Amino acid sequence: MSPTPPAVPTAVPIVAAIGSPVMVRGYALAGVRVLPAEDADEVRDAWRSLPADVGLVVLTEQAAQALADTLTAERTWPLVAVMS
């Protein structure tokens, strides 16, 4: 008997972007849910407010630094991309 493959989401996941408003606002043109955050506290608040159907989060470098304790190798969802 072969192992059961992992569950695949049935709906298209939402993409979100967190970080400086200047850096993330253009993503809204592509339908990304933009969560502007000016400082580390706002970044952490934005991260905690992400709905369960977010599948990819784009972060500015500063936002990624603010979430360093949260972003671990063991965490697999949502996917995270950091701007460089």
PDB file of N, CA, C and O in Angstrom:
ATOM      1  N   MET A   1       0.854  -1.176   0.000  1.00  0.00           N
ATOM      2  CA  MET A   1       0.000   0.000   0.000  1.00  0.00           C
ATOM      3  C   MET A   1       0.896   1.234   0.000  1.00  0.00           C
ATOM      4  O   MET A   1       1.790   1.378   0.824  1.00  0.00           O
ATOM      5  N   SER A   2       0.651   2.142  -0.919  1.00  0.00           N
ATOM      6  CA  SER A   2       1.471   3.350  -1.007  1.00  0.00           C
ATOM      7  C   SER A   2       0.975   4.407  -0.023  1.00  0.00           C
ATOM      8  O   SER A   2      -0.207   4.459   0.300  1.00  0.00           O
ATOM      9  N   PRO A   3       1.886   5.257   0.449  1.00  0.00           N
ATOM     10  CA  PRO A   3       1.473   6.298   1.409  1.00  0.00           C
ATOM     11  C   PRO A   3       0.519   7.297   0.773  1.00  0.00           C
ATOM     12  O   PRO A   3       0.532   7.521  -0.431  1.00  0.00           O
ATOM     13  N   THR A   4      -0.316   7.875   1.608  1.00  0.00           N
ATOM     14  CA  THR A   4      -1.264   8.885   1.155  1.00  0.00           C
ATOM     15  C   THR A   4      -0.526  10.191   0.896  1.00  0.00           C
ATOM     16  O   THR A   4       0.244  10.646   1.744  1.00  0.00           O
ATOM     17  N   PRO A   5      -0.714  10.797  -0.287  1.00  0.00           N
ATOM     18  CA  PRO A   5      -0.038  12.077  -0.549  1.00  0.00           C
ATOM     19  C   PRO A   5      -0.597  13.172   0.358  1.00  0.00           C
ATOM     20  O   PRO A   5      -1.714  13.073   0.844  1.00  0.00           O
ATOM     21  N   PRO A   6       0.205  14.240   0.575  1.00  0.00           N
ATOM     22  CA  PRO A   6      -0.286  15.340   1.418  1.00  0.00           C
ATOM     23  C   PRO A   6      -1.502  15.999   0.795  1.00  0.00           C
ATOM     24  O   PRO A   6      -1.686  15.970  -0.421  1.00  0.00           O
ATOM     25  N   ALA A   7      -2.330  16.570   1.641  1.00  0.00           N
ATOM     26  CA  ALA A   7      -3.532  17.257   1.171  1.00  0.00           C
ATOM     27  C   ALA A   7      -3.145  18.456   0.323  1.00  0.00           C
ATOM     28  O   ALA A   7      -2.191  19.172   0.619  1.00  0.00           O
ATOM     29  N   VAL A   8      -3.867  18.668  -0.731  1.00  0.00           N
ATOM     30  CA  VAL A   8      -3.650  19.807  -1.614  1.00  0.00           C
ATOM     31  C   VAL A   8      -4.800  20.775  -1.406  1.00  0.00           C
ATOM     32  O   VAL A   8      -5.965  20.374  -1.424  1.00  0.00           O
ATOM     33  N   PRO A   9      -4.495  22.066  -1.198  1.00  0.00           N
ATOM     34  CA  PRO A   9      -5.587  23.032  -1.025  1.00  0.00           C
ATOM     35  C   PRO A   9      -6.515  23.005  -2.233  1.00  0.00           C
ATOM     36  O   PRO A   9      -6.076  22.876  -3.372  1.00  0.00           O
ATOM     37  N   THR A  10      -7.804  23.108  -1.994  1.00  0.00           N
ATOM     38  CA  THR A  10      -8.778  23.068  -3.081  1.00  0.00           C
ATOM     39  C   THR A  10      -9.069  24.441  -3.656  1.00  0.00           C
ATOM     40  O   THR A  10      -9.555  24.554  -4.763  1.00  0.00           O
ATOM     41  N   ALA A  11      -8.775  25.493  -2.921  1.00  0.00           N
ATOM     42  CA  ALA A  11      -8.996  26.857  -3.410  1.00  0.00           C
ATOM     43  C   ALA A  11      -7.644  27.505  -3.697  1.00  0.00           C
ATOM     44  O   ALA A  11      -6.611  27.071  -3.195  1.00  0.00           O
ATOM     45  N   VAL A  12      -7.657  28.522  -4.507  1.00  0.00           N
ATOM     46  CA  VAL A  12      -6.427  29.249  -4.797  1.00  0.00           C
ATOM     47  C   VAL A  12      -6.045  30.062  -3.565  1.00  0.00           C
ATOM     48  O   VAL A  12      -6.836  30.874  -3.082  1.00  0.00           O
ATOM     49  N   PRO A  13      -4.844  29.819  -3.025  1.00  0.00           N
ATOM     50  CA  PRO A  13      -4.436  30.565  -1.832  1.00  0.00           C
ATOM     51  C   PRO A  13      -4.252  32.052  -2.126  1.00  0.00           C
ATOM     52  O   PRO A  13      -3.940  32.446  -3.248  1.00  0.00           O
ATOM     53  N   ILE A  14      -4.423  32.844  -1.110  1.00  0.00           N
ATOM     54  CA  ILE A  14      -4.238  34.289  -1.213  1.00  0.00           C
ATOM     55  C   ILE A  14      -2.763  34.612  -1.048  1.00  0.00           C
ATOM     56  O   ILE A  14      -2.047  33.962  -0.290  1.00  0.00           O
ATOM     57  N   VAL A  15      -2.310  35.631  -1.757  1.00  0.00           N
ATOM     58  CA  VAL A  15      -0.956  36.150  -1.602  1.00  0.00           C
ATOM     59  C   VAL A  15      -1.057  37.443  -0.811  1.00  0.00           C
ATOM     60  O   VAL A  15      -1.926  38.281  -1.075  1.00  0.00           O
ATOM     61  N   ALA A  16      -0.174  37.606   0.174  1.00  0.00           N
ATOM     62  CA  ALA A  16      -0.136  38.821   0.987  1.00  0.00           C
ATOM     63  C   ALA A  16       1.271  39.390   0.956  1.00  0.00           C
ATOM     64  O   ALA A  16       2.243  38.668   0.715  1.00  0.00           O
ATOM     65  N   ALA A  17       1.380  40.683   1.189  1.00  0.00           N
ATOM     66  CA  ALA A  17       2.672  41.356   1.280  1.00  0.00           C
ATOM     67  C   ALA A  17       2.682  42.205   2.541  1.00  0.00           C
ATOM     68  O   ALA A  17       1.725  42.932   2.815  1.00  0.00           O
ATOM     69  N   ILE A  18       3.777  42.100   3.310  1.00  0.00           N
ATOM     70  CA  ILE A  18       3.908  42.847   4.557  1.00  0.00           C
ATOM     71  C   ILE A  18       5.212  43.634   4.516  1.00  0.00           C
ATOM     72  O   ILE A  18       6.260  43.090   4.179  1.00  0.00           O
ATOM     73  N   GLY A  19       5.112  44.901   4.886  1.00  0.00           N
ATOM     74  CA  GLY A  19       6.316  45.722   4.979  1.00  0.00           C
ATOM     75  C   GLY A  19       6.025  47.189   4.766  1.00  0.00           C
ATOM     76  O   GLY A  19       4.872  47.628   4.804  1.00  0.00           O
ATOM     77  N   SER A  20       7.077  47.918   4.526  1.00  0.00           N
ATOM     78  CA  SER A  20       6.981  49.360   4.307  1.00  0.00           C
ATOM     79  C   SER A  20       5.966  49.653   3.205  1.00  0.00           C
ATOM     80  O   SER A  20       6.012  49.033   2.136  1.00  0.00           O
ATOM     81  N   PRO A  21       5.061  50.598   3.435  1.00  0.00           N
ATOM     82  CA  PRO A  21       4.050  50.912   2.422  1.00  0.00           C
ATOM     83  C   PRO A  21       4.652  51.231   1.050  1.00  0.00           C
ATOM     84  O   PRO A  21       4.112  50.811   0.027  1.00  0.00           O
ATOM     85  N   VAL A  22       5.759  51.915   1.024  1.00  0.00           N
ATOM     86  CA  VAL A  22       6.404  52.271  -0.243  1.00  0.00           C
ATOM     87  C   VAL A  22       6.841  51.017  -1.002  1.00  0.00           C
ATOM     88  O   VAL A  22       6.771  50.963  -2.219  1.00  0.00           O
ATOM     89  N   MET A  23       7.255  49.988  -0.260  1.00  0.00           N
ATOM     90  CA  MET A  23       7.762  48.770  -0.878  1.00  0.00           C
ATOM     91  C   MET A  23       6.663  47.787  -1.288  1.00  0.00           C
ATOM     92  O   MET A  23       6.855  47.012  -2.226  1.00  0.00           O
ATOM     93  N   VAL A  24       5.519  47.806  -0.607  1.00  0.00           N
ATOM     94  CA  VAL A  24       4.511  46.773  -0.869  1.00  0.00           C
ATOM     95  C   VAL A  24       3.279  47.260  -1.610  1.00  0.00           C
ATOM     96  O   VAL A  24       2.533  46.448  -2.161  1.00  0.00           O
ATOM     97  N   ARG A  25       3.044  48.560  -1.667  1.00  0.00           N
ATOM     98  CA  ARG A  25       1.766  49.033  -2.215  1.00  0.00           C
ATOM     99  C   ARG A  25       1.544  48.659  -3.674  1.00  0.00           C
ATOM    100  O   ARG A  25       0.424  48.417  -4.091  1.00  0.00           O
ATOM    101  N   GLY A  26       2.591  48.559  -4.464  1.00  0.00           N
ATOM    102  CA  GLY A  26       2.439  48.200  -5.876  1.00  0.00           C
ATOM    103  C   GLY A  26       1.922  46.783  -6.087  1.00  0.00           C
ATOM    104  O   GLY A  26       1.318  46.475  -7.120  1.00  0.00           O
ATOM    105  N   TYR A  27       2.135  45.916  -5.121  1.00  0.00           N
ATOM    106  CA  TYR A  27       1.647  44.546  -5.227  1.00  0.00           C
ATOM    107  C   TYR A  27       0.127  44.483  -5.292  1.00  0.00           C
ATOM    108  O   TYR A  27      -0.434  43.516  -5.806  1.00  0.00           O
ATOM    109  N   ALA A  28      -0.540  45.500  -4.789  1.00  0.00           N
ATOM    110  CA  ALA A  28      -2.007  45.522  -4.836  1.00  0.00           C
ATOM    111  C   ALA A  28      -2.510  45.486  -6.278  1.00  0.00           C
ATOM    112  O   ALA A  28      -3.585  44.951  -6.549  1.00  0.00           O
ATOM    113  N   LEU A  29      -1.731  46.007  -7.208  1.00  0.00           N
ATOM    114  CA  LEU A  29      -2.127  45.991  -8.619  1.00  0.00           C
ATOM    115  C   LEU A  29      -2.243  44.574  -9.162  1.00  0.00           C
ATOM    116  O   LEU A  29      -2.950  44.340 -10.141  1.00  0.00           O
ATOM    117  N   ALA A  30      -1.557  43.644  -8.541  1.00  0.00           N
ATOM    118  CA  ALA A  30      -1.604  42.241  -8.966  1.00  0.00           C
ATOM    119  C   ALA A  30      -2.585  41.432  -8.117  1.00  0.00           C
ATOM    120  O   ALA A  30      -2.614  40.205  -8.201  1.00  0.00           O
ATOM    121  N   GLY A  31      -3.358  42.094  -7.283  1.00  0.00           N
ATOM    122  CA  GLY A  31      -4.346  41.407  -6.469  1.00  0.00           C
ATOM    123  C   GLY A  31      -3.827  40.887  -5.145  1.00  0.00           C
ATOM    124  O   GLY A  31      -4.496  40.116  -4.469  1.00  0.00           O
ATOM    125  N   VAL A  32      -2.622  41.307  -4.773  1.00  0.00           N
ATOM    126  CA  VAL A  32      -2.036  40.877  -3.508  1.00  0.00           C
ATOM    127  C   VAL A  32      -2.684  41.650  -2.366  1.00  0.00           C
ATOM    128  O   VAL A  32      -2.940  42.850  -2.483  1.00  0.00           O
ATOM    129  N   ARG A  33      -2.937  40.966  -1.265  1.00  0.00           N
ATOM    130  CA  ARG A  33      -3.462  41.621  -0.063  1.00  0.00           C
ATOM    131  C   ARG A  33      -2.291  42.337   0.608  1.00  0.00           C
ATOM    132  O   ARG A  33      -1.383  41.698   1.128  1.00  0.00           O
ATOM    133  N   VAL A  34      -2.302  43.649   0.589  1.00  0.00           N
ATOM    134  CA  VAL A  34      -1.190  44.459   1.100  1.00  0.00           C
ATOM    135  C   VAL A  34      -1.457  44.829   2.558  1.00  0.00           C
ATOM    136  O   VAL A  34      -2.509  45.360   2.895  1.00  0.00           O
ATOM    137  N   LEU A  35      -0.466  44.540   3.412  1.00  0.00           N
ATOM    138  CA  LEU A  35      -0.540  44.864   4.836  1.00  0.00           C
ATOM    139  C   LEU A  35       0.648  45.759   5.165  1.00  0.00           C
ATOM    140  O   LEU A  35       1.720  45.286   5.535  1.00  0.00           O
ATOM    141  N   PRO A  36       0.482  47.081   4.990  1.00  0.00           N
ATOM    142  CA  PRO A  36       1.594  47.983   5.257  1.00  0.00           C
ATOM    143  C   PRO A  36       1.960  47.990   6.735  1.00  0.00           C
ATOM    144  O   PRO A  36       1.085  47.937   7.600  1.00  0.00           O
ATOM    145  N   ALA A  37       3.264  48.031   6.998  1.00  0.00           N
ATOM    146  CA  ALA A  37       3.741  48.026   8.378  1.00  0.00           C
ATOM    147  C   ALA A  37       5.001  48.875   8.457  1.00  0.00           C
ATOM    148  O   ALA A  37       5.966  48.622   7.734  1.00  0.00           O
ATOM    149  N   GLU A  38       4.983  49.868   9.318  1.00  0.00           N
ATOM    150  CA  GLU A  38       6.099  50.809   9.443  1.00  0.00           C
ATOM    151  C   GLU A  38       7.187  50.353  10.404  1.00  0.00           C
ATOM    152  O   GLU A  38       8.321  50.762  10.281  1.00  0.00           O
ATOM    153  N   ASP A  39       6.823  49.530  11.400  1.00  0.00           N
ATOM    154  CA  ASP A  39       7.827  49.119  12.384  1.00  0.00           C
ATOM    155  C   ASP A  39       7.604  47.654  12.756  1.00  0.00           C
ATOM    156  O   ASP A  39       6.669  47.003  12.282  1.00  0.00           O
ATOM    157  N   ALA A  40       8.497  47.126  13.605  1.00  0.00           N
ATOM    158  CA  ALA A  40       8.465  45.703  13.951  1.00  0.00           C
ATOM    159  C   ALA A  40       7.145  45.290  14.606  1.00  0.00           C
ATOM    160  O   ALA A  40       6.618  44.209  14.316  1.00  0.00           O
ATOM    161  N   ASP A  41       6.602  46.128  15.463  1.00  0.00           N
ATOM    162  CA  ASP A  41       5.327  45.791  16.109  1.00  0.00           C
ATOM    163  C   ASP A  41       4.209  45.677  15.087  1.00  0.00           C
ATOM    164  O   ASP A  41       3.382  44.762  15.152  1.00  0.00           O
ATOM    165  N   GLU A  42       4.163  46.600  14.134  1.00  0.00           N
ATOM    166  CA  GLU A  42       3.135  46.546  13.098  1.00  0.00           C
ATOM    167  C   GLU A  42       3.325  45.324  12.208  1.00  0.00           C
ATOM    168  O   GLU A  42       2.343  44.726  11.757  1.00  0.00           O
ATOM    169  N   VAL A  43       4.570  44.942  11.936  1.00  0.00           N
ATOM    170  CA  VAL A  43       4.838  43.738  11.145  1.00  0.00           C
ATOM    171  C   VAL A  43       4.290  42.511  11.869  1.00  0.00           C
ATOM    172  O   VAL A  43       3.593  41.681  11.278  1.00  0.00           O
ATOM    173  N   ARG A  44       4.596  42.387  13.147  1.00  0.00           N
ATOM    174  CA  ARG A  44       4.116  41.231  13.915  1.00  0.00           C
ATOM    175  C   ARG A  44       2.583  41.217  13.993  1.00  0.00           C
ATOM    176  O   ARG A  44       1.961  40.157  13.880  1.00  0.00           O
ATOM    177  N   ASP A  45       1.969  42.392  14.148  1.00  0.00           N
ATOM    178  CA  ASP A  45       0.499  42.471  14.159  1.00  0.00           C
ATOM    179  C   ASP A  45      -0.075  42.033  12.815  1.00  0.00           C
ATOM    180  O   ASP A  45      -1.070  41.302  12.758  1.00  0.00           O
ATOM    181  N   ALA A  46       0.542  42.485  11.725  1.00  0.00           N
ATOM    182  CA  ALA A  46       0.084  42.105  10.387  1.00  0.00           C
ATOM    183  C   ALA A  46       0.206  40.600  10.188  1.00  0.00           C
ATOM    184  O   ALA A  46      -0.704  39.953   9.653  1.00  0.00           O
ATOM    185  N   TRP A  47       1.317  40.013  10.638  1.00  0.00           N
ATOM    186  CA  TRP A  47       1.525  38.558  10.515  1.00  0.00           C
ATOM    187  C   TRP A  47       0.433  37.802  11.280  1.00  0.00           C
ATOM    188  O   TRP A  47      -0.141  36.849  10.761  1.00  0.00           O
ATOM    189  N   ARG A  48       0.162  38.237  12.489  1.00  0.00           N
ATOM    190  CA  ARG A  48      -0.860  37.563  13.295  1.00  0.00           C
ATOM    191  C   ARG A  48      -2.259  37.707  12.693  1.00  0.00           C
ATOM    192  O   ARG A  48      -3.128  36.879  12.946  1.00  0.00           O
ATOM    193  N   SER A  49      -2.479  38.752  11.903  1.00  0.00           N
ATOM    194  CA  SER A  49      -3.800  38.980  11.325  1.00  0.00           C
ATOM    195  C   SER A  49      -4.037  38.219  10.016  1.00  0.00           C
ATOM    196  O   SER A  49      -5.132  38.268   9.470  1.00  0.00           O
ATOM    197  N   LEU A  50      -3.012  37.518   9.528  1.00  0.00           N
ATOM    198  CA  LEU A  50      -3.174  36.806   8.258  1.00  0.00           C
ATOM    199  C   LEU A  50      -4.253  35.734   8.379  1.00  0.00           C
ATOM    200  O   LEU A  50      -4.229  34.926   9.305  1.00  0.00           O
ATOM    201  N   PRO A  51      -5.183  35.701   7.432  1.00  0.00           N
ATOM    202  CA  PRO A  51      -6.196  34.653   7.463  1.00  0.00           C
ATOM    203  C   PRO A  51      -5.587  33.303   7.072  1.00  0.00           C
ATOM    204  O   PRO A  51      -4.520  33.243   6.460  1.00  0.00           O
ATOM    205  N   ALA A  52      -6.272  32.234   7.400  1.00  0.00           N
ATOM    206  CA  ALA A  52      -5.765  30.883   7.151  1.00  0.00           C
ATOM    207  C   ALA A  52      -5.600  30.564   5.670  1.00  0.00           C
ATOM    208  O   ALA A  52      -4.824  29.686   5.313  1.00  0.00           O
ATOM    209  N   ASP A  53      -6.303  31.284   4.790  1.00  0.00           N
ATOM    210  CA  ASP A  53      -6.219  30.963   3.366  1.00  0.00           C
ATOM    211  C   ASP A  53      -5.082  31.682   2.642  1.00  0.00           C
ATOM    212  O   ASP A  53      -4.984  31.622   1.420  1.00  0.00           O
ATOM    213  N   VAL A  54      -4.189  32.333   3.382  1.00  0.00           N
ATOM    214  CA  VAL A  54      -3.006  32.947   2.765  1.00  0.00           C
ATOM    215  C   VAL A  54      -1.986  31.842   2.528  1.00  0.00           C
ATOM    216  O   VAL A  54      -1.616  31.105   3.446  1.00  0.00           O
ATOM    217  N   GLY A  55      -1.533  31.719   1.283  1.00  0.00           N
ATOM    218  CA  GLY A  55      -0.590  30.673   0.936  1.00  0.00           C
ATOM    219  C   GLY A  55       0.820  31.164   0.696  1.00  0.00           C
ATOM    220  O   GLY A  55       1.768  30.384   0.737  1.00  0.00           O
ATOM    221  N   LEU A  56       0.975  32.456   0.416  1.00  0.00           N
ATOM    222  CA  LEU A  56       2.292  33.041   0.171  1.00  0.00           C
ATOM    223  C   LEU A  56       2.323  34.427   0.778  1.00  0.00           C
ATOM    224  O   LEU A  56       1.395  35.218   0.577  1.00  0.00           O
ATOM    225  N   VAL A  57       3.390  34.722   1.514  1.00  0.00           N
ATOM    226  CA  VAL A  57       3.574  36.045   2.090  1.00  0.00           C
ATOM    227  C   VAL A  57       4.892  36.608   1.562  1.00  0.00           C
ATOM    228  O   VAL A  57       5.948  35.977   1.703  1.00  0.00           O
ATOM    229  N   VAL A  58       4.817  37.773   0.941  1.00  0.00           N
ATOM    230  CA  VAL A  58       6.001  38.485   0.474  1.00  0.00           C
ATOM    231  C   VAL A  58       6.364  39.496   1.562  1.00  0.00           C
ATOM    232  O   VAL A  58       5.517  40.286   1.982  1.00  0.00           O
ATOM    233  N   LEU A  59       7.619  39.447   1.998  1.00  0.00           N
ATOM    234  CA  LEU A  59       8.085  40.331   3.066  1.00  0.00           C
ATOM    235  C   LEU A  59       9.216  41.218   2.585  1.00  0.00           C
ATOM    236  O   LEU A  59      10.053  40.768   1.805  1.00  0.00           O
ATOM    237  N   THR A  60       9.251  42.439   3.082  1.00  0.00           N
ATOM    238  CA  THR A  60      10.443  43.260   2.883  1.00  0.00           C
ATOM    239  C   THR A  60      11.532  42.681   3.787  1.00  0.00           C
ATOM    240  O   THR A  60      11.261  41.905   4.701  1.00  0.00           O
ATOM    241  N   GLU A  61      12.774  43.060   3.534  1.00  0.00           N
ATOM    242  CA  GLU A  61      13.862  42.567   4.380  1.00  0.00           C
ATOM    243  C   GLU A  61      13.655  42.962   5.837  1.00  0.00           C
ATOM    244  O   GLU A  61      13.901  42.161   6.752  1.00  0.00           O
ATOM    245  N   GLN A  62      13.188  44.195   6.067  1.00  0.00           N
ATOM    246  CA  GLN A  62      12.955  44.656   7.439  1.00  0.00           C
ATOM    247  C   GLN A  62      11.840  43.856   8.106  1.00  0.00           C
ATOM    248  O   GLN A  62      11.925  43.541   9.295  1.00  0.00           O
ATOM    249  N   ALA A  63      10.801  43.538   7.349  1.00  0.00           N
ATOM    250  CA  ALA A  63       9.710  42.739   7.911  1.00  0.00           C
ATOM    251  C   ALA A  63      10.210  41.340   8.256  1.00  0.00           C
ATOM    252  O   ALA A  63       9.867  40.789   9.303  1.00  0.00           O
ATOM    253  N   ALA A  64      11.032  40.774   7.406  1.00  0.00           N
ATOM    254  CA  ALA A  64      11.588  39.449   7.685  1.00  0.00           C
ATOM    255  C   ALA A  64      12.446  39.472   8.948  1.00  0.00           C
ATOM    256  O   ALA A  64      12.400  38.541   9.757  1.00  0.00           O
ATOM    257  N   GLN A  65      13.198  40.539   9.138  1.00  0.00           N
ATOM    258  CA  GLN A  65      14.013  40.662  10.352  1.00  0.00           C
ATOM    259  C   GLN A  65      13.122  40.727  11.589  1.00  0.00           C
ATOM    260  O   GLN A  65      13.429  40.122  12.617  1.00  0.00           O
ATOM    261  N   ALA A  66      12.006  41.455  11.491  1.00  0.00           N
ATOM    262  CA  ALA A  66      11.089  41.571  12.619  1.00  0.00           C
ATOM    263  C   ALA A  66      10.434  40.232  12.960  1.00  0.00           C
ATOM    264  O   ALA A  66      10.048  39.996  14.095  1.00  0.00           O
ATOM    265  N   LEU A  67      10.332  39.348  11.954  1.00  0.00           N
ATOM    266  CA  LEU A  67       9.685  38.052  12.151  1.00  0.00           C
ATOM    267  C   LEU A  67      10.695  36.914  12.269  1.00  0.00           C
ATOM    268  O   LEU A  67      10.328  35.739  12.175  1.00  0.00           O
ATOM    269  N   ALA A  68      11.960  37.246  12.504  1.00  0.00           N
ATOM    270  CA  ALA A  68      13.020  36.224  12.518  1.00  0.00           C
ATOM    271  C   ALA A  68      12.710  35.071  13.463  1.00  0.00           C
ATOM    272  O   ALA A  68      12.978  33.913  13.148  1.00  0.00           O
ATOM    273  N   ASP A  69      12.133  35.348  14.625  1.00  0.00           N
ATOM    274  CA  ASP A  69      11.817  34.278  15.570  1.00  0.00           C
ATOM    275  C   ASP A  69      10.649  33.419  15.096  1.00  0.00           C
ATOM    276  O   ASP A  69      10.529  32.257  15.475  1.00  0.00           O
ATOM    277  N   THR A  70       9.793  33.991  14.269  1.00  0.00           N
ATOM    278  CA  THR A  70       8.615  33.290  13.774  1.00  0.00           C
ATOM    279  C   THR A  70       8.939  32.450  12.548  1.00  0.00           C
ATOM    280  O   THR A  70       8.379  31.375  12.353  1.00  0.00           O
ATOM    281  N   LEU A  71       9.839  32.957  11.719  1.00  0.00           N
ATOM    282  CA  LEU A  71      10.170  32.284  10.463  1.00  0.00           C
ATOM    283  C   LEU A  71      11.258  31.246  10.715  1.00  0.00           C
ATOM    284  O   LEU A  71      12.433  31.554  10.746  1.00  0.00           O
ATOM    285  N   THR A  72      10.855  30.027  10.886  1.00  0.00           N
ATOM    286  CA  THR A  72      11.801  28.950  11.167  1.00  0.00           C
ATOM    287  C   THR A  72      11.798  27.945  10.029  1.00  0.00           C
ATOM    288  O   THR A  72      10.859  27.887   9.230  1.00  0.00           O
ATOM    289  N   ALA A  73      12.822  27.140   9.967  1.00  0.00           N
ATOM    290  CA  ALA A  73      12.931  26.130   8.913  1.00  0.00           C
ATOM    291  C   ALA A  73      11.825  25.082   9.019  1.00  0.00           C
ATOM    292  O   ALA A  73      11.443  24.482   8.016  1.00  0.00           O
ATOM    293  N   GLU A  74      11.303  24.845  10.218  1.00  0.00           N
ATOM    294  CA  GLU A  74      10.275  23.831  10.402  1.00  0.00           C
ATOM    295  C   GLU A  74       8.905  24.273   9.900  1.00  0.00           C
ATOM    296  O   GLU A  74       8.047  23.462   9.620  1.00  0.00           O
ATOM    297  N   ARG A  75       8.676  25.593   9.827  1.00  0.00           N
ATOM    298  CA  ARG A  75       7.382  26.111   9.410  1.00  0.00           C
ATOM    299  C   ARG A  75       7.284  25.995   7.896  1.00  0.00           C
ATOM    300  O   ARG A  75       8.173  26.403   7.180  1.00  0.00           O
ATOM    301  N   THR A  76       6.212  25.383   7.399  1.00  0.00           N
ATOM    302  CA  THR A  76       6.083  25.176   5.960  1.00  0.00           C
ATOM    303  C   THR A  76       4.910  25.929   5.329  1.00  0.00           C
ATOM    304  O   THR A  76       4.784  25.950   4.111  1.00  0.00           O
ATOM    305  N   TRP A  77       4.027  26.507   6.126  1.00  0.00           N
ATOM    306  CA  TRP A  77       2.865  27.203   5.562  1.00  0.00           C
ATOM    307  C   TRP A  77       2.569  28.416   6.387  1.00  0.00           C
ATOM    308  O   TRP A  77       2.579  28.294   7.622  1.00  0.00           O
ATOM    309  N   PRO A  78       2.331  29.553   5.861  1.00  0.00           N
ATOM    310  CA  PRO A  78       2.388  29.855   4.434  1.00  0.00           C
ATOM    311  C   PRO A  78       3.833  29.932   3.944  1.00  0.00           C
ATOM    312  O   PRO A  78       4.760  30.089   4.738  1.00  0.00           O
ATOM    313  N   LEU A  79       3.983  29.833   2.635  1.00  0.00           N
ATOM    314  CA  LEU A  79       5.292  30.026   2.037  1.00  0.00           C
ATOM    315  C   LEU A  79       5.671  31.495   2.222  1.00  0.00           C
ATOM    316  O   LEU A  79       4.800  32.372   2.261  1.00  0.00           O
ATOM    317  N   VAL A  80       6.964  31.761   2.328  1.00  0.00           N
ATOM    318  CA  VAL A  80       7.433  33.129   2.538  1.00  0.00           C
ATOM    319  C   VAL A  80       8.510  33.451   1.515  1.00  0.00           C
ATOM    320  O   VAL A  80       9.413  32.640   1.275  1.00  0.00           O
ATOM    321  N   ALA A  81       8.412  34.627   0.906  1.00  0.00           N
ATOM    322  CA  ALA A  81       9.440  35.141   0.014  1.00  0.00           C
ATOM    323  C   ALA A  81       9.886  36.480   0.554  1.00  0.00           C
ATOM    324  O   ALA A  81       9.049  37.300   0.950  1.00  0.00           O
ATOM    325  N   VAL A  82      11.197  36.698   0.593  1.00  0.00           N
ATOM    326  CA  VAL A  82      11.741  37.947   1.120  1.00  0.00           C
ATOM    327  C   VAL A  82      12.341  38.748  -0.029  1.00  0.00           C
ATOM    328  O   VAL A  82      13.152  38.225  -0.806  1.00  0.00           O
ATOM    329  N   MET A  83      11.910  40.009  -0.151  1.00  0.00           N
ATOM    330  CA  MET A  83      12.462  40.904  -1.175  1.00  0.00           C
ATOM    331  C   MET A  83      13.927  41.163  -0.872  1.00  0.00           C
ATOM    332  O   MET A  83      14.331  41.229   0.274  1.00  0.00           O
ATOM    333  N   SER A  84      14.698  41.311  -1.929  1.00  0.00           N
ATOM    334  CA  SER A  84      16.104  41.678  -1.710  1.00  0.00           C
ATOM    335  C   SER A  84      16.503  42.827  -2.605  1.00  0.00           C
ATOM    336  O   SER A  84      15.793  43.245  -3.453  1.00  0.00           O
TER     337      SER A  84
END
